[in-house]
Tab-separated table of C-alpha atoms in Angstrom:
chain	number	residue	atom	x	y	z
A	1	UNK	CA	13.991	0.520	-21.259
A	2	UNK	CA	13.206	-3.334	-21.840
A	3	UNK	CA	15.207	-4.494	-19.761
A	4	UNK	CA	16.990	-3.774	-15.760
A	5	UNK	CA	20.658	-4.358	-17.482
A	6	UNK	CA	20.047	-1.187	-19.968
A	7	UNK	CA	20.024	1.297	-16.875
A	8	UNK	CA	22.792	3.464	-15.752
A	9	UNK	CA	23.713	1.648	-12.760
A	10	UNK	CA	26.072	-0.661	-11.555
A	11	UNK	CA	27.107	-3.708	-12.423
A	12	UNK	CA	27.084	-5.271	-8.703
A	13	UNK	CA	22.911	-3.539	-9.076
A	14	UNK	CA	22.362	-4.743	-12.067
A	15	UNK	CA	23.651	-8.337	-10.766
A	16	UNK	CA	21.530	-7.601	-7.829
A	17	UNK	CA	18.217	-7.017	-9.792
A	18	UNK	CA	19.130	-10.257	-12.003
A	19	UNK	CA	19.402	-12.191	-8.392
A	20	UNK	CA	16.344	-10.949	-7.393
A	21	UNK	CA	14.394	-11.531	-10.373
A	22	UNK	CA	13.929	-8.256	-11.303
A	23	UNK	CA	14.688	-8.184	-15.146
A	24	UNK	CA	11.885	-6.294	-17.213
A	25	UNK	CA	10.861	-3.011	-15.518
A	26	UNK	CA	7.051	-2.123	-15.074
A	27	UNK	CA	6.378	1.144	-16.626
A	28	UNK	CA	6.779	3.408	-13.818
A	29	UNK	CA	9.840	2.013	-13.672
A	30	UNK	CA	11.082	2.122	-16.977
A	31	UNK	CA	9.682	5.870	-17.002
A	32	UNK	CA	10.694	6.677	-13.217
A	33	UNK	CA	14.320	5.434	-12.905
A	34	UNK	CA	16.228	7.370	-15.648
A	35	UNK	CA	15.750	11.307	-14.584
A	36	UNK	CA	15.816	9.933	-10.514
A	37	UNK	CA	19.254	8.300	-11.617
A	38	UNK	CA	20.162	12.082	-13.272
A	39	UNK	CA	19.430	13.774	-10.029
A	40	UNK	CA	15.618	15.333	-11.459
A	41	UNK	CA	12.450	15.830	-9.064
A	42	UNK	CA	10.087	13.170	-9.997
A	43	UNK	CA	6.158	13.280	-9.446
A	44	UNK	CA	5.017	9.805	-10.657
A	45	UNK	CA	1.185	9.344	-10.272
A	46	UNK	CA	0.382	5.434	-10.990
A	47	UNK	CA	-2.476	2.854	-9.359
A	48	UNK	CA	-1.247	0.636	-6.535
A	49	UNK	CA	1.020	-2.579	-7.407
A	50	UNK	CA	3.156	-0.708	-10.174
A	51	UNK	CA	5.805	-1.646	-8.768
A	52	UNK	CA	6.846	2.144	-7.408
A	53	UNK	CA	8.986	1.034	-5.132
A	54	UNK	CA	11.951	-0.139	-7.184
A	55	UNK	CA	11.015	2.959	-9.409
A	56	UNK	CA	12.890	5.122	-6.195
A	57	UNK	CA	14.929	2.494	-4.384
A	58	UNK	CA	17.426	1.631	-8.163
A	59	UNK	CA	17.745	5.446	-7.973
A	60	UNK	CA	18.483	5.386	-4.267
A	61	UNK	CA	20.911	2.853	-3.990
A	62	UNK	CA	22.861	3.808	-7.246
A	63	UNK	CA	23.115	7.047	-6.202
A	64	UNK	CA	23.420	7.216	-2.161
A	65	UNK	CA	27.252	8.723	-1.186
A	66	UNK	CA	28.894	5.867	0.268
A	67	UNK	CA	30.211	7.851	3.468
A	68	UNK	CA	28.237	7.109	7.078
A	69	UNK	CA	25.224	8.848	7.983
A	70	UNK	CA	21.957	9.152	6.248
A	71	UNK	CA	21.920	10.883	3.141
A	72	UNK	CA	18.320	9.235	2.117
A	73	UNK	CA	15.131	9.629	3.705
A	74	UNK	CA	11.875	7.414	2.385
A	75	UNK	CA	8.982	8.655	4.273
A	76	UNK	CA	5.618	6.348	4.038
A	77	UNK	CA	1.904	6.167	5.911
A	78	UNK	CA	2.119	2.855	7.341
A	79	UNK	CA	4.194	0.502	9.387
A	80	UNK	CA	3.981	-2.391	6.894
A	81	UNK	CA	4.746	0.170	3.951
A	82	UNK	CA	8.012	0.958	5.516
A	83	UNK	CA	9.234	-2.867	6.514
A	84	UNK	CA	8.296	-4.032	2.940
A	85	UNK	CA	10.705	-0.837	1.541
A	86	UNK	CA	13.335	-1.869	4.288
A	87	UNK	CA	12.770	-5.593	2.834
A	88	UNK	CA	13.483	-5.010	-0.851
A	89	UNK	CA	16.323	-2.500	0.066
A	90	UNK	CA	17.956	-5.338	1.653
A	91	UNK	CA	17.161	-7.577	-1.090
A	92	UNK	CA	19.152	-5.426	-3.438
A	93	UNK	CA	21.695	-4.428	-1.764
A	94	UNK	CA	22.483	-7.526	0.824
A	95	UNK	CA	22.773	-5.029	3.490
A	96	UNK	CA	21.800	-5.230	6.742
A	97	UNK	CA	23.255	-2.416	8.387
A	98	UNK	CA	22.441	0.353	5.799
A	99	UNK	CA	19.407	1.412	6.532
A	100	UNK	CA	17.534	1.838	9.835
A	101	UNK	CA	13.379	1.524	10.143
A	102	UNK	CA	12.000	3.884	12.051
A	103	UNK	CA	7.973	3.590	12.507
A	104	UNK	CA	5.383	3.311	15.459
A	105	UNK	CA	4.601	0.479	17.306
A	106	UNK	CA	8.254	-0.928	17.547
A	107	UNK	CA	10.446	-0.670	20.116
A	108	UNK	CA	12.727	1.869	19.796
A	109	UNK	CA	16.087	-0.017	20.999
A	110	UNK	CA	16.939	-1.267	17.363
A	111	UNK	CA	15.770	1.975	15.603
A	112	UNK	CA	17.950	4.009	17.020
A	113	UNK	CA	20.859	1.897	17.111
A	114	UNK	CA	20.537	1.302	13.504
A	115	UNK	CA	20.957	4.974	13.682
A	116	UNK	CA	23.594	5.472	15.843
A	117	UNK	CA	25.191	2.772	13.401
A	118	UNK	CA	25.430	5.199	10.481
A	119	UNK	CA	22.454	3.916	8.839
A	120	UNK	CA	22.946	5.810	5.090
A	121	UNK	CA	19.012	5.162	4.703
A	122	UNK	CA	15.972	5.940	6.716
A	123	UNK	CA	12.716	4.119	5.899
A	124	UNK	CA	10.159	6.331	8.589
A	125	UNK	CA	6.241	7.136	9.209
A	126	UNK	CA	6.087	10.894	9.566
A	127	UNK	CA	5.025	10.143	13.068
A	128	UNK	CA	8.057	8.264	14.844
A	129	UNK	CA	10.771	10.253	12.454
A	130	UNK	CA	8.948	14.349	14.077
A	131	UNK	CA	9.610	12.158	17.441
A	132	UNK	CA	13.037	11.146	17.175
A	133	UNK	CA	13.422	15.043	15.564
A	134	UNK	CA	12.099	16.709	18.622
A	135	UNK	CA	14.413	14.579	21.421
A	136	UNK	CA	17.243	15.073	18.883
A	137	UNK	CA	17.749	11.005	18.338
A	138	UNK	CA	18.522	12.129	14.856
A	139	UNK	CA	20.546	14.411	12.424
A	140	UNK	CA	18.922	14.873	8.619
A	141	UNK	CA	21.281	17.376	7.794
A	142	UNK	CA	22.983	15.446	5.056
A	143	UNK	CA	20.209	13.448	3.274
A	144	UNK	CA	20.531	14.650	-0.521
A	145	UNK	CA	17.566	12.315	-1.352
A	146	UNK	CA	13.820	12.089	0.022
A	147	UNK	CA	10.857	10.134	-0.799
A	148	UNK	CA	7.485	10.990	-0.018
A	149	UNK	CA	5.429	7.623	-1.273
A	150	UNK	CA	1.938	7.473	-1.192
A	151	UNK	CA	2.270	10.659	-0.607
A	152	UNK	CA	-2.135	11.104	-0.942
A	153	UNK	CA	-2.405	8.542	2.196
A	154	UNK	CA	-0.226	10.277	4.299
A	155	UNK	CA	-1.937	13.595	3.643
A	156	UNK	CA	-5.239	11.747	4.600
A	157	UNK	CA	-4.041	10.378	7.604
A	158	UNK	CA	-2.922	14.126	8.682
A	159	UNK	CA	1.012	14.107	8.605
A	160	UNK	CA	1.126	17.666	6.474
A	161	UNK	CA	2.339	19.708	9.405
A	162	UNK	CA	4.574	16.587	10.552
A	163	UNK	CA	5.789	16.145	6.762
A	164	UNK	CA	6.296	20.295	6.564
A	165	UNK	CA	8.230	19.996	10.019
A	166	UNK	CA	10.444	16.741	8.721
A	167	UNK	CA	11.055	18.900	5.224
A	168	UNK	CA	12.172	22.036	6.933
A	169	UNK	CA	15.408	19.722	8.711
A	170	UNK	CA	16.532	18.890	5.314
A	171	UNK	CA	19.094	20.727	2.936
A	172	UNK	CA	17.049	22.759	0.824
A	173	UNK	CA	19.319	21.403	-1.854
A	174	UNK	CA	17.770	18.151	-2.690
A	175	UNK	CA	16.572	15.402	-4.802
A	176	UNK	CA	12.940	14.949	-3.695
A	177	UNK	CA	11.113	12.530	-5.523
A	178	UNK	CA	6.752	12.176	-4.678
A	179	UNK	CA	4.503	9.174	-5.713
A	180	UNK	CA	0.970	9.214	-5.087
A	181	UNK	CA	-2.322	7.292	-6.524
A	182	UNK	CA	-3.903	10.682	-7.016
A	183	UNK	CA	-3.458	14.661	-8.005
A	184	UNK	CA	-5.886	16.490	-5.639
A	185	UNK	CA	-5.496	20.457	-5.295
A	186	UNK	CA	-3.584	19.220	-1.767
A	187	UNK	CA	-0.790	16.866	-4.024
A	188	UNK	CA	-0.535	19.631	-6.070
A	189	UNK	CA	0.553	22.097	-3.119
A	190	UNK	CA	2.862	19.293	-1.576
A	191	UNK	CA	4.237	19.512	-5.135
A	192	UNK	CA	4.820	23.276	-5.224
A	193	UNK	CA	6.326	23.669	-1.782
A	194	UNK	CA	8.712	20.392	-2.518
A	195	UNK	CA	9.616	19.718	-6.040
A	196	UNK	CA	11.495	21.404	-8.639
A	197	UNK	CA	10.873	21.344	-11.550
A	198	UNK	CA	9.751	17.305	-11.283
A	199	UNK	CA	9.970	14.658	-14.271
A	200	UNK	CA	6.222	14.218	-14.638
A	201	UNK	CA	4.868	10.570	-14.941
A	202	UNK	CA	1.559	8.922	-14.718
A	203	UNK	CA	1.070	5.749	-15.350
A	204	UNK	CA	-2.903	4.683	-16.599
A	205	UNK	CA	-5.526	6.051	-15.067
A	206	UNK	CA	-5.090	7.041	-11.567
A	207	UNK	CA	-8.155	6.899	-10.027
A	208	UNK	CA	-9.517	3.707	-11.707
A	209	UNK	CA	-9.384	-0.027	-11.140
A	210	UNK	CA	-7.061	-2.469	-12.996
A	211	UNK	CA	-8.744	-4.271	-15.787
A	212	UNK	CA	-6.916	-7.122	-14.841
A	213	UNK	CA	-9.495	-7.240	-11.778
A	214	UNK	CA	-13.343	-8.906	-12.853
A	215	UNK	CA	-16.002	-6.876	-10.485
A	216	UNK	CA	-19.027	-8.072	-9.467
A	217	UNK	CA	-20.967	-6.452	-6.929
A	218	UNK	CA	-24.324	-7.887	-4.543
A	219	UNK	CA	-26.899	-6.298	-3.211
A	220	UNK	CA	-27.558	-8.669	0.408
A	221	UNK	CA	-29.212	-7.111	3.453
A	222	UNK	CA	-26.597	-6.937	6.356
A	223	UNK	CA	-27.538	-10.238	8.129
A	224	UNK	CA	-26.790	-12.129	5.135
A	225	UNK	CA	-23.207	-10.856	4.482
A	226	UNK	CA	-21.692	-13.631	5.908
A	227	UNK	CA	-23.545	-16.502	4.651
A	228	UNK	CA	-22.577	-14.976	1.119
A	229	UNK	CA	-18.772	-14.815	2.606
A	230	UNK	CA	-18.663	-18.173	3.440
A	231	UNK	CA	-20.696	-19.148	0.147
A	232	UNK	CA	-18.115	-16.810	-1.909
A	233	UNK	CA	-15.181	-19.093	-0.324
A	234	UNK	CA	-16.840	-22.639	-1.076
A	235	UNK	CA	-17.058	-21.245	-4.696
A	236	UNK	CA	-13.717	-19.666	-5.595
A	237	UNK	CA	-10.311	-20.638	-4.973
A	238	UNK	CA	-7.242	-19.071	-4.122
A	239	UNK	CA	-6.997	-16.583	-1.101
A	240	UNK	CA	-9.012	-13.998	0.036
A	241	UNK	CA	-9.185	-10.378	1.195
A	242	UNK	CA	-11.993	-9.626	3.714
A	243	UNK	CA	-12.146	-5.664	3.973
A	244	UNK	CA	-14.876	-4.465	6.774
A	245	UNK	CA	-15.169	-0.937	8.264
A	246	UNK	CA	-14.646	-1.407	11.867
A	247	UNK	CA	-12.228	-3.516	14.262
A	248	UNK	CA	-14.616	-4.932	16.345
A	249	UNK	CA	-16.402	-6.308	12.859
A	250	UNK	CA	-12.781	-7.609	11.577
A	251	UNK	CA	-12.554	-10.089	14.470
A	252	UNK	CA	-16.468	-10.798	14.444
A	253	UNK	CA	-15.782	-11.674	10.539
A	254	UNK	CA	-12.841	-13.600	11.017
A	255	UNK	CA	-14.360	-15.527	14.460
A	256	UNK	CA	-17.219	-16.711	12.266
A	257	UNK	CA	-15.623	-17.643	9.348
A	258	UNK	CA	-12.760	-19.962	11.309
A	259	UNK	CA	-15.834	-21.641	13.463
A	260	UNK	CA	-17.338	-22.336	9.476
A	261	UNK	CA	-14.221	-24.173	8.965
A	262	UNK	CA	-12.572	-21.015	6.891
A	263	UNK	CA	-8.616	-20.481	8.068
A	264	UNK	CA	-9.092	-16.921	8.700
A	265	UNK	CA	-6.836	-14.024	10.454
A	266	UNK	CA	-7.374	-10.359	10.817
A	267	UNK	CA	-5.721	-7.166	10.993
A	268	UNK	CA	-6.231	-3.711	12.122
A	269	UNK	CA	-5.172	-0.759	14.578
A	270	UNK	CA	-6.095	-2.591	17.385
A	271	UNK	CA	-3.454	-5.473	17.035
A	272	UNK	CA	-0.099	-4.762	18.193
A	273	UNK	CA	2.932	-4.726	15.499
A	274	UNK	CA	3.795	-8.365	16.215
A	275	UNK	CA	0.153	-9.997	15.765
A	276	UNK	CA	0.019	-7.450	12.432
A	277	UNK	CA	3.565	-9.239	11.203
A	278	UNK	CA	2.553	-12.353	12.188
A	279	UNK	CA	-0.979	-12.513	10.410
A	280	UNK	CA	0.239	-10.616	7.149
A	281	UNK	CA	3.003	-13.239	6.864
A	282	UNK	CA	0.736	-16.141	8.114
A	283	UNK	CA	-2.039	-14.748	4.844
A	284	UNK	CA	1.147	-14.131	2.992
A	285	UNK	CA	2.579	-18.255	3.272
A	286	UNK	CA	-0.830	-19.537	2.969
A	287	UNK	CA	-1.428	-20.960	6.072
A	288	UNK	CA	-4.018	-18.511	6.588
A	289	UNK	CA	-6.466	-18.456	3.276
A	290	UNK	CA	-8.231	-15.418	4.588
A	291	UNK	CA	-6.964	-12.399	5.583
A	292	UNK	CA	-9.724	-9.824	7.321
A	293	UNK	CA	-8.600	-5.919	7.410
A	294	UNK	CA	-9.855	-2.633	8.196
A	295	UNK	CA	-8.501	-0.080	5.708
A	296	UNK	CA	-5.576	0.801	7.955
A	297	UNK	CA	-4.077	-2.200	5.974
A	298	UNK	CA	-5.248	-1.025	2.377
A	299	UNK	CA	-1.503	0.591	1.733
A	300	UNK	CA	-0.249	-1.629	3.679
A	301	UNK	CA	-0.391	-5.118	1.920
A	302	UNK	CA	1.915	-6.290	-0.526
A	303	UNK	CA	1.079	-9.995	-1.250
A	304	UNK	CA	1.347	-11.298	-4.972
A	305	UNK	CA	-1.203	-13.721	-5.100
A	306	UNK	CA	-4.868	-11.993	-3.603
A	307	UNK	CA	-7.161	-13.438	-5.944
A	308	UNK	CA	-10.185	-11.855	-4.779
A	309	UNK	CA	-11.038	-9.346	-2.837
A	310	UNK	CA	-14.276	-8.613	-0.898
A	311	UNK	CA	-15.631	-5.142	0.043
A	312	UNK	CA	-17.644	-6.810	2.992
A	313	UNK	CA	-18.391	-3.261	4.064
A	314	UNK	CA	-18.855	-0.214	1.516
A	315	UNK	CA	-15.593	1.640	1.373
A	316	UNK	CA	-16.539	5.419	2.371
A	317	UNK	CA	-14.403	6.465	-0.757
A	318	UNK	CA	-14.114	6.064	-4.437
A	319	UNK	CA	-10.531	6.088	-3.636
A	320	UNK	CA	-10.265	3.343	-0.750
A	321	UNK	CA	-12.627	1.473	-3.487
A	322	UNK	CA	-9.382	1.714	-5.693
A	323	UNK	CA	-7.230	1.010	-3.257
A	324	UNK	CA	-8.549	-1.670	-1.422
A	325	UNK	CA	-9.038	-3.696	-4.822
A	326	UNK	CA	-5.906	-2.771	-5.952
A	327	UNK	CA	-5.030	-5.650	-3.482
A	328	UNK	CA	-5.596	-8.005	-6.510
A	329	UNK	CA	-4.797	-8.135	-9.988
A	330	UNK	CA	-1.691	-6.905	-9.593
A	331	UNK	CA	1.487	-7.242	-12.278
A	332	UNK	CA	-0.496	-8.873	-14.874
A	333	UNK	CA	-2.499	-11.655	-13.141
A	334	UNK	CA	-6.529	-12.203	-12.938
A	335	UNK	CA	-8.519	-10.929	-9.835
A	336	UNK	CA	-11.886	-10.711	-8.428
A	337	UNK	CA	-13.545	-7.959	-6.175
A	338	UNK	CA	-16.544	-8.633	-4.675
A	339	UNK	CA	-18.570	-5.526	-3.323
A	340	UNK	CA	-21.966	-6.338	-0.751
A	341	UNK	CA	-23.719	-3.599	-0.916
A	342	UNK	CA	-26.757	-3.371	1.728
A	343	UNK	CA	-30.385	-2.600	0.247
A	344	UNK	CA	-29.936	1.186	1.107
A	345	UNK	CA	-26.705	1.630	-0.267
A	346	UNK	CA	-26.984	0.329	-3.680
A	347	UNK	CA	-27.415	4.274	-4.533
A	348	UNK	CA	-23.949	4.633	-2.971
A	349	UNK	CA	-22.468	1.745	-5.259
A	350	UNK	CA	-24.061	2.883	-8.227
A	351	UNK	CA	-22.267	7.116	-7.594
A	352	UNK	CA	-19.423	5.206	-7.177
A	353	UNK	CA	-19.090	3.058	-10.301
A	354	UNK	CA	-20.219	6.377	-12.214
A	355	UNK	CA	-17.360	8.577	-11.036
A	356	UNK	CA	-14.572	5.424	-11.600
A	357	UNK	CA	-16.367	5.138	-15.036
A	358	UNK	CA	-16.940	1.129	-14.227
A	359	UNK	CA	-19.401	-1.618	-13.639
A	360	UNK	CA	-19.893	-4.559	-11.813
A	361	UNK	CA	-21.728	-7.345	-12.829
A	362	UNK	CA	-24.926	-7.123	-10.553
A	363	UNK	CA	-26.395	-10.039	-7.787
A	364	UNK	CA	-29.136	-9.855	-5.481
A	365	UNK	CA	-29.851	-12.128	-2.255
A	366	UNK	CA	-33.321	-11.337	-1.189
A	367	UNK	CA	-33.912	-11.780	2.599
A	368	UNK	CA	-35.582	-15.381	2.682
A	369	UNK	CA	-33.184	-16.509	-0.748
A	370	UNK	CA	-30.290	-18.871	0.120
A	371	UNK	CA	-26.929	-16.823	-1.152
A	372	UNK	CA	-25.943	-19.755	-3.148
A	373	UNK	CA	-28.477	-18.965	-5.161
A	374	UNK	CA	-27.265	-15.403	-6.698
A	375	UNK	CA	-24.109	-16.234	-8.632
């Protein structure tokens, strides 16, 4: 399909998409939407910023019965996964009383009266949803449609038993479609205890960085991180992604950088939903150039113009090194991820760019060398 107005849908979705500026599909999408719109499984594996999400919410939409109650369930790791679905659901569709958000760290009031409502929709984390379950705050007995997206994250993050417990209050006759940045033996059992018979799509590589994204990569002993940071930031424009490995070092990074003169915010688990909202749409408008993060907010992020990313801290994983500069890049345009790699864990770098069959182009800062001097 070239084009959103060749689908099978509606002419009030079609007009929708148009409104929206949705007009040429990405290729998940254009691979996705047609069996989900015939009622078939789908396992798509695809890298991050695809564009996955309208790949299952056309299919949703065009499809959902029109009678109260929810007949779809999307079920995603993160709370800002699950308000940027509820976002674009209400983009197409105008609705505001359609679907209910139900996630952690949110009161509860307007969850479950969105609920009580009739909400046809449910946009959950595994977490909240098994809680509402057990006090029997809601029914799932007539959702004909579920999502599982990012389906690898939530498997990390341990939901299987809540996900196997969620599954088990649904018809077994279902449309289930799963989307995931990876296959691992533990997808592949999600797959055969969930799926029938699934259109299979995958999109590129899925365990490789976007060549729209230029790496680079320095090796800098830990005390001169920041100075290359703030010397990264004098250099480059456009905004920036900080990601570090702990909390505490998220707001050290982000304290420093806004004394240097840097606007700076940060998120992580430690922030409550509100200061999360407000410095993701703070990074997201601009006022804010950089944006700090632990890799609770790797899934999480869904803002169009990164333009570089900085591994301040080694991810632990070839996969969070995927995800975390999947941040940038994204739907065609130019990105930069910048990796610091201490002296002792260049070896670490080096396994990784082997297995993701890349490589960076290579800086050092020596101890007593000013970091404007490596690039």
């Amino acid at each position: 399909m070239n084009q959103f107005s060749e689908f099978a849908i509606s002419a009030n979705l079609k007009k929708q998409l148009a409104n929206a500026n949705f007009l040429t599909p990405t290729p998940v999408q254009a691979a996705a939407i047609p069996p989900a719109l015939e009622g078939r499984d789908v396992l798509a594996t695809a890298q991050t910023g695809t564009g996955k999400t309208l790949s299952f919410l056309v299919p949703l939409i065009e499809r959902m019965p029109q009678s109260k109650g929810c007949s779809a369930l999307i079920l995603l790791p993160t709370r800002e996964l699950a308000m940027q679905v509820e976002q674009n659901y209400r983009k197409l569709t105008g609705s505001t009383h359609s679907i209910a958000l139900v996630v952690g760290g949110m009161a509860e009031g307007p969850q479950l009266a969105a609920i009580q409502r009739g909400a046809r929709i449910i946009v959950a984390t595994p977490g909240r949803l098994e809680d509402y379950l057990q006090r029997r705050l809601v029914n799932l007995s007539g959702v004909t449609m579920l999502v599982l997206d990012e389906v690898d994250r939530m498997l990390d993050m341990g939901f299987k038993p809540a996900i196997r417990r969620i599954a088990a209050a649904l018809p077994a006759q279902r449309q289930t479609m799963c989307y995931s940045a990876t296959l691992s033996p533990q997808i592949r059992e999600v797959v055969r205890d969930y799926l029938r018979n699934p259109a299979r799509i995958e999109i590129g590589s899925t365990l490789k960085p976007s060549d729209n994204v230029a790496l680079q990569s320095f090796e800098v002993p830990i005390e001169k991180k920041q100075e290359l940071l703030e010397h990264l930031l004098d250099q480059h424009d456009g905004s920036f992604l900080v990601f570090v490995r702990t909390k505490h070092g998220a707001d050290r990074v982000a304290r420093r950088l806004n004394r240097s003169g840097h606007a700076a915010t940060q998120i992580h688990g430690d922030r409550t939903q509100s200061q999360r909202n407000t410095a993701l749409r703070s990074f997201a408008q601009g006022r804010h150039r950089v944006l700090v993060a632990t890799d609770v907010a790797a899934r999480g992020i869904d803002v169009s113009h990164v333009a570089h990313v900085v591994n301040y801290d080694m991810p632990r994983e070839a996969e969070d090194f995927v995800h975390r500069i999947g941040r940038t890049g994204r739907n065609s345009a130019k990105g930069v991820a910048s990796t610091f790699a201490a002296p002792d864990e260049t070896h670490l770098l080096r396994k990784m760019e082997k297995l993701l069959s890349v490589t960076s182009r290579r800086f050092r800062v020596r101890p007593n060398q000013p970091a404007m001097q490596t690039a």
